[in-house]
Coordinates of C-alpha atoms in Angstrom, one line a residue:
M882 CA -46.1 -0.8 -43.4
G883 CA -46.7 2.1 -45.7
N884 CA -49.2 2.2 -48.5
F885 CA -47.5 1.4 -51.9
P886 CA -49.0 1.7 -55.4
V887 CA -50.2 -1.3 -57.3
V888 CA -49.5 -1.7 -61.1
D889 CA -51.1 -4.6 -63.0
G890 CA -51.8 -6.4 -59.7
V891 CA -48.1 -6.0 -58.5
T892 CA -47.1 -3.8 -55.6
V893 CA -44.3 -1.5 -56.5
F894 CA -42.2 0.9 -54.5
M895 CA -43.2 4.2 -56.1
V896 CA -45.6 5.7 -58.7
A897 CA -44.2 6.2 -62.2
P898 CA -44.0 9.7 -63.6
K899 CA -47.0 10.9 -65.6
G900 CA -46.9 9.6 -69.2
Y901 CA -44.5 6.8 -68.5
K902 CA -45.7 3.4 -69.6
V903 CA -44.7 0.8 -67.0
D904 CA -43.7 -2.6 -68.3
L905 CA -42.9 -5.0 -65.4
N906 CA -42.1 -7.9 -67.7
H907 CA -39.6 -5.9 -69.9
P908 CA -38.4 -2.9 -67.8
E909 CA -36.1 -0.3 -69.2
R910 CA -32.4 -1.2 -68.3
R911 CA -29.1 0.6 -68.4
H912 CA -25.4 0.0 -67.7
V913 CA -25.9 -3.8 -67.7
L914 CA -23.6 -4.7 -70.6
E915 CA -21.0 -2.1 -69.5
S916 CA -20.9 -3.6 -66.0
Y917 CA -20.3 -7.1 -67.3
I918 CA -17.4 -6.0 -69.6
I919 CA -15.7 -3.6 -67.1
C920 CA -16.0 -6.1 -64.3
G921 CA -14.7 -9.0 -66.3
F922 CA -11.8 -7.2 -67.8
G923 CA -10.9 -5.5 -64.5
L924 CA -11.0 -8.7 -62.5
V925 CA -8.6 -10.4 -64.9
L926 CA -6.2 -7.4 -64.9
A927 CA -6.3 -7.0 -61.1
F928 CA -5.7 -10.7 -60.7
L929 CA -2.6 -10.6 -62.9
F930 CA -1.1 -7.7 -61.0
F931 CA -1.9 -9.4 -57.7
I932 CA -0.2 -12.6 -58.9
Q933 CA 3.0 -10.7 -59.8
F934 CA 2.9 -9.0 -56.4
L935 CA 2.7 -12.4 -54.7
Y936 CA 5.4 -13.8 -56.9
V937 CA 7.9 -11.1 -56.0
K938 CA 7.1 -11.1 -52.3
L939 CA 6.8 -14.8 -51.7
R940 CA 9.0 -16.4 -54.5
L941 CA 11.8 -13.8 -55.0
L942 CA 11.9 -12.1 -51.6
R943 CA 10.6 -15.1 -49.6
R944 CA 8.8 -13.0 -47.0
L945 CA 5.2 -12.9 -45.9
A946 CA 5.1 -9.2 -44.8
G947 CA 2.1 -7.3 -43.5
E948 CA 1.4 -5.6 -46.8
V949 CA 1.1 -9.0 -48.4
V950 CA -1.6 -10.1 -46.0
C951 CA -3.4 -6.8 -46.2
L952 CA -3.5 -6.8 -50.0
G953 CA -4.6 -10.5 -50.0
V954 CA -7.6 -9.6 -47.8
G955 CA -8.3 -6.6 -49.9
W956 CA -8.3 -8.6 -53.1
M957 CA -10.7 -11.2 -51.7
F958 CA -13.2 -8.4 -50.7
S959 CA -12.7 -6.7 -54.0
V960 CA -13.9 -9.9 -55.8
T961 CA -16.8 -10.3 -53.3
V962 CA -18.0 -6.7 -53.9
Q963 CA -18.0 -7.1 -57.6
V964 CA -19.8 -10.5 -57.5
A965 CA -22.5 -9.0 -55.4
L966 CA -23.0 -6.0 -57.7
I967 CA -23.0 -8.2 -60.9
R968 CA -25.7 -10.3 -59.2
S969 CA -27.8 -7.2 -58.6
F970 CA -27.6 -6.4 -62.3
S971 CA -28.3 -9.9 -63.4
K972 CA -31.3 -10.2 -61.1
G973 CA -32.8 -6.9 -62.4
L974 CA -32.3 -5.1 -59.1
M975 CA -29.9 -2.4 -60.4
G976 CA -30.1 -0.3 -63.5
V977 CA -33.9 -0.4 -63.5
H978 CA -36.5 2.2 -62.4
A979 CA -37.9 1.7 -58.9
W980 CA -41.5 1.8 -60.4
E981 CA -40.8 -1.1 -62.8
I982 CA -39.8 -3.8 -60.2
S983 CA -42.0 -5.3 -57.5
L984 CA -41.7 -4.2 -54.0
E985 CA -40.4 -7.6 -53.1
K986 CA -37.5 -7.3 -55.6
F987 CA -36.9 -3.7 -54.4
N988 CA -36.5 -4.9 -50.8
Y989 CA -34.2 -7.8 -51.9
G990 CA -32.0 -5.3 -53.8
S991 CA -31.8 -3.1 -50.8
K992 CA -29.9 -5.9 -49.0
F993 CA -27.2 -5.6 -51.6
M994 CA -27.1 -1.9 -51.1
V995 CA -26.4 -2.5 -47.4
L996 CA -23.9 -5.3 -48.0
V997 CA -21.8 -3.7 -50.7
P998 CA -20.7 -0.5 -48.8
I999 CA -19.7 -2.7 -45.8
L1000 CA -17.5 -5.0 -48.0
Y1001 CA -16.2 -2.1 -49.9
A1002 CA -15.0 -0.3 -46.8
V1003 CA -13.1 -3.4 -45.8
E1004 CA -11.5 -3.6 -49.3
T1005 CA -10.5 0.0 -49.3
G1006 CA -9.1 -0.1 -45.8
F1007 CA -6.9 -3.1 -46.3
T1008 CA -5.6 -2.2 -49.8
K1009 CA -4.6 1.3 -48.6
V1010 CA -3.1 0.0 -45.4
S1011 CA -1.0 -2.3 -47.6
L1012 CA 0.4 0.6 -49.5
I1013 CA 1.1 2.6 -46.3
L1014 CA 3.0 -0.4 -44.8
F1015 CA 5.2 -0.2 -47.9
Y1016 CA 5.7 3.5 -47.4
L1017 CA 6.9 2.9 -43.9
K1018 CA 9.9 0.9 -45.2
L1019 CA 11.1 3.7 -47.6
S1020 CA 12.8 5.9 -45.0
P1021 CA 13.9 5.6 -41.3
Q1022 CA 13.4 9.3 -40.6
K1023 CA 11.1 10.0 -37.7
R1024 CA 9.2 12.7 -39.7
W1025 CA 8.5 10.3 -42.5
K1026 CA 7.4 7.6 -40.0
W1027 CA 5.0 9.9 -38.2
S1028 CA 3.5 11.0 -41.5
A1029 CA 2.9 7.5 -42.6
Y1030 CA 1.4 6.5 -39.3
S1031 CA -0.9 9.5 -39.4
A1032 CA -2.1 8.4 -42.8
L1033 CA -2.5 4.9 -41.5
F1034 CA -4.6 6.1 -38.6
F1035 CA -6.8 8.2 -40.9
V1036 CA -7.4 5.4 -43.4
V1037 CA -8.3 2.8 -40.7
G1038 CA -10.4 5.3 -38.8
Y1039 CA -12.7 6.5 -41.6
N1040 CA -13.2 3.1 -43.1
T1041 CA -14.0 1.6 -39.6
A1042 CA -16.5 4.5 -39.1
I1043 CA -18.2 3.8 -42.4
F1044 CA -18.3 0.1 -41.7
F1045 CA -20.3 0.6 -38.5
A1046 CA -22.3 3.5 -39.8
V1047 CA -23.8 1.3 -42.5
I1048 CA -24.5 -1.7 -40.2
F1049 CA -26.1 0.3 -37.5
G1050 CA -27.6 3.1 -39.7
C1051 CA -31.2 1.9 -39.2
R1052 CA -33.2 1.0 -36.1
P1053 CA -34.3 -1.7 -36.3
I1054 CA -31.6 -3.1 -38.6
Q1055 CA -34.3 -4.8 -40.8
K1056 CA -35.5 -1.4 -41.9
H1057 CA -32.4 -1.3 -44.2
W1058 CA -34.1 -3.7 -46.6
T1059 CA -37.8 -3.4 -45.6
A1060 CA -39.4 -0.4 -47.2
G1061 CA -42.3 1.1 -45.1
M1062 CA -41.2 -0.5 -41.8
E1063 CA -41.5 1.8 -38.8
G1064 CA -38.2 3.1 -37.5
T1065 CA -35.4 5.5 -38.2
C1066 CA -32.4 5.5 -40.6
I1067 CA -29.5 7.8 -41.3
N1068 CA -29.3 9.6 -44.6
R1069 CA -27.9 6.7 -46.7
P1070 CA -27.2 8.7 -49.9
A1071 CA -25.3 11.3 -47.8
L1072 CA -23.2 8.4 -46.4
Y1073 CA -22.4 7.2 -49.9
I1074 CA -21.2 10.7 -50.8
A1075 CA -19.2 11.0 -47.6
T1076 CA -17.5 7.7 -48.4
A1077 CA -16.5 9.0 -51.9
G1078 CA -15.3 12.3 -50.4
L1079 CA -13.1 10.6 -47.7
G1080 CA -11.8 8.3 -50.4
I1081 CA -10.7 11.4 -52.4
L1082 CA -9.0 12.8 -49.3
S1083 CA -7.1 9.6 -48.5
D1084 CA -6.0 9.2 -52.1
L1085 CA -4.6 12.8 -52.0
V1086 CA -2.7 12.0 -48.8
L1087 CA -1.2 8.8 -50.3
L1088 CA -0.2 10.7 -53.5
V1089 CA 1.4 13.7 -51.7
L1090 CA 3.1 11.7 -49.0
P1091 CA 5.9 10.1 -51.1
M1092 CA 6.3 13.1 -53.4
A1093 CA 8.1 15.2 -50.7
M1094 CA 10.7 12.5 -50.2
I1095 CA 11.1 11.8 -53.9
L1096 CA 11.7 15.5 -54.8
R1097 CA 14.5 15.6 -52.1
L1098 CA 16.4 12.6 -53.5
Q1099 CA 19.6 13.2 -55.3
M1100 CA 19.1 11.2 -58.5
P1101 CA 18.9 11.8 -62.3
S1102 CA 15.9 13.9 -63.4
R1103 CA 14.7 11.1 -65.7
Q1104 CA 14.6 8.6 -62.8
K1105 CA 13.0 11.0 -60.5
A1106 CA 10.3 11.8 -63.1
G1107 CA 9.7 8.0 -63.5
L1108 CA 9.1 7.7 -59.8
V1109 CA 6.7 10.6 -59.8
L1110 CA 4.8 9.1 -62.7
L1111 CA 4.7 5.7 -60.9
F1112 CA 3.1 7.2 -57.8
T1113 CA 0.8 9.3 -59.8
I1114 CA -0.5 6.2 -61.7
G1115 CA -0.7 4.5 -58.3
S1116 CA -3.2 7.2 -57.2
A1117 CA -5.5 6.7 -60.2
T1118 CA -8.3 5.9 -57.7
L1119 CA -8.3 9.6 -57.0
L1120 CA -9.9 10.2 -60.4
T1121 CA -12.5 7.4 -60.0
S1122 CA -13.5 8.6 -56.6
I1123 CA -14.1 12.1 -58.0
I1124 CA -16.2 10.7 -60.8
R1125 CA -18.2 8.5 -58.4
L1126 CA -18.8 11.5 -56.1
V1127 CA -20.2 13.5 -59.0
L1128 CA -22.5 10.7 -60.1
L1129 CA -23.8 10.1 -56.6
I1130 CA -24.9 13.7 -56.0
P1131 CA -28.2 13.3 -57.9
I1132 CA -29.3 10.5 -55.5
L1133 CA -29.8 13.1 -52.8
H1134 CA -32.8 14.4 -54.6
S1135 CA -34.2 11.2 -56.1
R1136 CA -36.2 8.2 -54.7
D1137 CA -35.4 6.2 -57.9
S1138 CA -32.2 4.9 -56.3
T1139 CA -32.0 1.7 -58.3
W1140 CA -31.7 3.7 -61.5
V1141 CA -29.7 6.7 -60.4
M1142 CA -27.0 4.6 -58.5
S1143 CA -26.3 2.4 -61.5
S1144 CA -23.9 5.0 -63.1
A1145 CA -21.9 5.2 -59.9
V1146 CA -21.8 1.4 -59.5
V1147 CA -20.1 1.1 -62.9
W1148 CA -17.3 3.2 -61.5
V1149 CA -17.2 1.0 -58.4
F1150 CA -16.1 -1.8 -60.6
V1151 CA -13.3 0.4 -62.0
E1152 CA -12.2 1.6 -58.6
A1153 CA -12.3 -1.8 -56.9
N1154 CA -9.9 -3.2 -59.4
L1155 CA -7.7 -0.1 -59.5
L1156 CA -7.2 -0.4 -55.7
I1157 CA -5.6 -3.8 -56.2
I1158 CA -3.6 -2.8 -59.3
C1159 CA -2.2 0.4 -57.7
A1160 CA -1.2 -1.4 -54.5
S1161 CA 0.6 -4.1 -56.6
L1162 CA 2.7 -1.6 -58.6
T1163 CA 5.3 -1.5 -55.8
T1164 CA 6.8 -4.8 -56.9
L1165 CA 6.4 -4.3 -60.7
R1166 CA 9.9 -3.0 -61.4
R1167 CA 11.4 -5.9 -59.4
F1168 CA 9.2 -8.3 -61.3
F1169 CA 10.4 -7.0 -64.7
I1170 CA 14.1 -7.1 -63.6
H1171 CA 13.6 -10.8 -63.0
V1172 CA 11.5 -11.8 -66.0
A1173 CA 12.3 -9.2 -68.7
P1174 CA 15.1 -6.8 -67.6
R1175 CA 15.7 -5.5 -71.1
L1176 CA 12.2 -4.0 -71.2
I1177 CA 13.1 -1.5 -68.5
G1178 CA 16.7 -1.0 -69.5
E1179 CA 18.2 -3.3 -67.0
R1180 CA 21.1 -5.8 -67.7
G1181 CA 19.7 -8.6 -65.6
S1182 CA 22.0 -11.0 -63.9
S1183 CA 25.6 -10.4 -64.7
T1184 CA 29.0 -11.4 -63.4
G1185 CA 30.8 -8.2 -64.5
Y1186 CA 30.4 -4.6 -63.8
H1187 CA 30.6 -2.1 -66.7
L1188 CA 31.9 1.4 -66.4
S1189 CA 31.9 3.9 -69.3
G1190 CA 33.6 7.3 -69.7
S1191 CA 34.8 9.7 -72.3
A1192 CA 37.7 7.4 -73.1
G1193 CA 35.5 4.4 -73.7
G1194 CA 34.3 1.6 -71.5
Y1195 CA 35.9 -1.3 -69.7
K1196 CA 34.7 -4.3 -67.7
H1197 CA 36.0 -5.5 -64.5
P1198 CA 35.1 -9.1 -63.5
F1199 CA 33.8 -8.4 -60.0
K1200 CA 32.7 -11.8 -58.5
V1201 CA 30.4 -12.8 -55.8
T1202 CA 31.0 -15.6 -53.3
G1203 CA 29.5 -18.8 -54.6
N1204 CA 30.0 -17.9 -58.3
I1205 CA 33.8 -18.3 -58.3
V1206 CA 35.3 -21.0 -60.4
H1207 CA 38.8 -21.8 -59.2
R1208 CA 41.1 -22.6 -62.2
R1209 CA 44.5 -23.9 -61.4
R1210 CA 47.5 -22.7 -63.4
A1211 CA 51.3 -22.5 -63.0
D1212 CA 53.6 -19.5 -62.8
K1213 CA 56.9 -19.3 -64.7
F1214 CA 58.5 -21.4 -62.0
G1215 CA 55.9 -24.2 -62.3
I1216 CA 54.3 -23.5 -59.0
P1217 CA 50.4 -24.0 -59.1
V1218 CA 48.5 -20.8 -58.4
G1219 CA 44.8 -19.9 -58.5
D1220 CA 42.7 -16.9 -59.5
G1221 CA 41.9 -16.2 -55.9
A1222 CA 38.6 -15.2 -54.5
G1223 CA 38.2 -12.1 -56.7
F1224 CA 36.2 -9.2 -55.3
T1225 CA 33.4 -10.5 -53.0
L1226 CA 30.5 -8.2 -53.5
D1227 CA 28.5 -9.9 -50.8
L1228 CA 30.6 -8.1 -48.2
I1229 CA 29.3 -4.7 -49.5
G1230 CA 25.8 -5.7 -48.4
H1231 CA 27.1 -5.7 -44.8
A1232 CA 29.2 -2.6 -44.9
P1233 CA 28.4 0.5 -42.9
P1234 CA 26.5 3.4 -44.6
T1235 CA 28.7 5.3 -47.0
P1236 CA 28.2 9.1 -47.3
I1237 CA 28.7 10.4 -50.9
A1238 CA 30.1 13.9 -51.4
V1239 CA 29.4 15.5 -54.8
G1240 CA 31.6 18.3 -56.2
K1241 CA 30.2 21.3 -58.2
G1242 CA 31.8 22.1 -61.5
K1243 CA 35.6 22.2 -61.3
E1244 CA 35.7 22.3 -57.5
K1245 CA 38.8 20.7 -56.1
P1246 CA 38.5 17.3 -54.3
E1247 CA 40.0 18.8 -51.1
K1248 CA 37.3 21.5 -50.9
V1249 CA 34.6 19.0 -51.6
I1250 CA 35.7 16.8 -48.7
A1251 CA 36.1 19.7 -46.4
R1252 CA 32.7 21.0 -47.2
H1253 CA 31.2 17.6 -46.7
L1254 CA 32.9 17.1 -43.3
R1255 CA 31.7 20.5 -42.1
K1256 CA 28.1 19.6 -43.2
Q1257 CA 28.3 16.2 -41.5
E1258 CA 29.6 17.8 -38.3
S1259 CA 26.7 20.3 -38.2
I1260 CA 24.3 17.4 -38.9
N1261 CA 25.7 15.4 -36.0
K1262 CA 25.1 18.4 -33.7
I1263 CA 21.5 18.8 -34.7
G1264 CA 20.6 15.1 -34.9
D1265 CA 19.8 12.7 -37.7
S1266 CA 16.1 13.4 -37.6
G1267 CA 16.6 17.0 -38.7
S1268 CA 18.7 16.0 -41.7
D1269 CA 17.4 16.0 -45.3
V1270 CA 20.7 14.5 -46.6
Q1271 CA 20.1 11.1 -48.3
I1272 CA 22.9 8.6 -48.1
W1273 CA 23.3 5.3 -49.8
D1274 CA 23.2 2.5 -47.2
P1275 CA 24.3 -0.7 -48.9
Q1276 CA 23.2 -2.9 -46.1
L1277 CA 19.7 -1.5 -46.2
A1278 CA 19.7 -1.9 -50.0
S1279 CA 20.6 -5.6 -49.9
D1280 CA 17.9 -8.2 -50.7
E1281 CA 18.1 -9.8 -47.4
V1282 CA 17.5 -6.7 -45.3
D1283 CA 15.0 -4.5 -47.2
A1284 CA 14.6 -5.5 -50.8
E1285 CA 11.4 -3.5 -51.1
R1286 CA 13.5 -0.3 -51.5
A1287 CA 14.5 -1.6 -54.9
I1288 CA 11.7 0.5 -56.3
L1289 CA 13.7 3.6 -55.6

């Protein structure tokens, strides 16, 4: 054991700077109130987003997919991380100078500083894997699949490395939380900074990955801009990781870790909740279509399909099987007749993919069709994997097959 200074009969971790008046009973504190407020508000908000995610996946879509399990695990670890950090603030172990707490409390607080990075690596890994599993369902193209699997490998790999680096970073392991014990440890502040840096890189990957596909989609500019905005908001953790990285840099040159780290810990509360919120955004549009369609400009459930044009609009009563009401009436000869089965939209959901050819300006329909056939023939020679043409596949867009694509 090392030799530690004694202040008022209490052994402390380090000597206070010259001129500083140590008060062990009422030490200087910072970021305590902010932590309580940000953590409380963030936990409630993240819980609401997570509940709507579960509602859509389990209630509306009725499927327990891999991303649901991953996000559920991530949410539980998010709560655990924040509870541990709040406890460190409430016990006076964080947001206080290392020379104004006893060595015993300093060692006890060091246990939290070992536990939190381990739990946080698990949360980060599972929530980002949940998002990548959603990405995998957006396109069947091999190039897209390989990109998503590469991102998956990177996220799982670096979080697993951090997990074990923290656990086995000291020999013996007890040296993590026992100041002065003989042994060796890795540079823990450098590991914290590496964690933030890798988080920034993974957030960039998850932001750029869907953008390439969205920009190639043939859709109205307004809708495309909305998708870009959605995925940009979904990468808000990129900003928090950058801020946390900047705030962690001073710890490389300071032994007063309990004071310096408190600023970065506040942003851990923000980021831990944003990870859950951002991963839950994938079902938000489907949720509002169900509970409040008018808020996002949707018509909600309807038995008719409305078309509008320069000459005005008209409605055609397309009907789906199961919603048909047979009314009996008689023709002019008195023979009973019915309305028939109408137009069964459920058959569209099982139709083969339908390519759509779009004309340019006043281009004649014959030229449009001929151009499309030539393009399709060249695509068939090259292979589907080399094509950037997006087609509307009604079977893939049906609720029973792949309802997650409704976000697009």
